[in-house]
Amino acid sequence: MPELFVGRPRGPLSETIGKIAAMNVTPVTPPRPIDVAAVFPQLAPLARTATRLHPRPGTPTWHDSSIGGPLLWPAEEPWPHCEEPHVVDGINPARSPADLRLERRIFAASHGRDLTPEERETLERIRPPRTYPVRLAVQSYDGPIAMLPVAQLYVRDVPDLSPPEGKDLLQVLWCPFDHPIMPRTLLFWRSAAAVTDILDTPPEPPAVQFDGYLPEPCALEPEQITEYPDHLELSEELREQLKQWSVPQAAEEDMDPDT
């Protein structure tokens, strides 16, 4: 399963998003400096393929693989909701998805120029200035919380997926609150061809605990690569051989041993 958003970025993402959006190149994983399987033939049988998703801000559709994009969800199928309690303190107040998207648009539009008075006023409404000493105000949300789309992956784009028979689409959603230290996540497999009536306006949660729990819609540029197991998955003997080889051999080959 490819890695998704699991961190907790709390500030606006506009600067990073702008830099990524300005890139007009197809991302490619650089070649390895050495053929590790040639140096250590024991690793050759352990080689496996993986798919790097390379998400880039865009406007994916229901019929695209995406991060944070719309899901090909049947209109007749209930949208997933989280039934668990949703309580946060006032240190990092939860904010609505609409406010977070508006904040991102303002920072993206104002990149390279000063904020207008109207933009400043809007940003101060979204994030009121802190008063000290900070008073912890508990926020509690009653009732089920609609889950957010995190990823939609078509098997045609990510061949390393192993779908159940007759399925060709994986959909990932999460609750944008910690349970207890990260979002509660749900996975759904379905047949894309079986979805003929699409839910075009799914429900949204009233708030998001951390900014990074609201994924920015991204199109994907999948790239299949070859990878090897983590060193902790290897035998103790092979780990020791790799350790003994890395520093002196790298020095001999004029390479960075950490590469």
C-alpha angles and dihedrals in degrees: 000000000000118000116265135188108306103145129094109237106174105183131071115293096207099106094051092042091051093051093048093046090053091059111100099185134101106245115238129182108242116245117264113260090232139020098249093188090058092051093042110027088184087074095055096082089048095058114119136174125247134178122233108207100204096200116206126184110264146122106277119183133216089271096055133082106246151154113240093354130127118294125230090238123167112245091223094053117089115247112244117258130187112237097189124104117279113204127150133174126239098255091089105016116212114245134201120261089238092056093047092051091048091050091051092049092051093051092045092049093046096048107135096013140069120273116257118239089252092052092049091050091051093048091049089052091052093045110022114204112268120251121213135261088041112234116209108233113186116223116205127184117201124211132014118330119220111240123236128236110250104169143355116195126184114205089228088066099037107037092174090074116102105214126190114257112290095014126111105165131070119195125190125196133172141189107247092227131082117262090204104315104351139021121291106244133205128193126203129189118200144157109256092208090059092062106087101148109050126204099235100182112037119187120263132212117257091236145007119223096214129019092236091059089074104073118216110236107260134179116219133233100193119204124187114220139174117247138175131220121276112268090249089063092057127089117270090245093054092045089055092049091052091048093050093046101045104071104037094036092047090051090051091049092043092239135136107258090212093058 
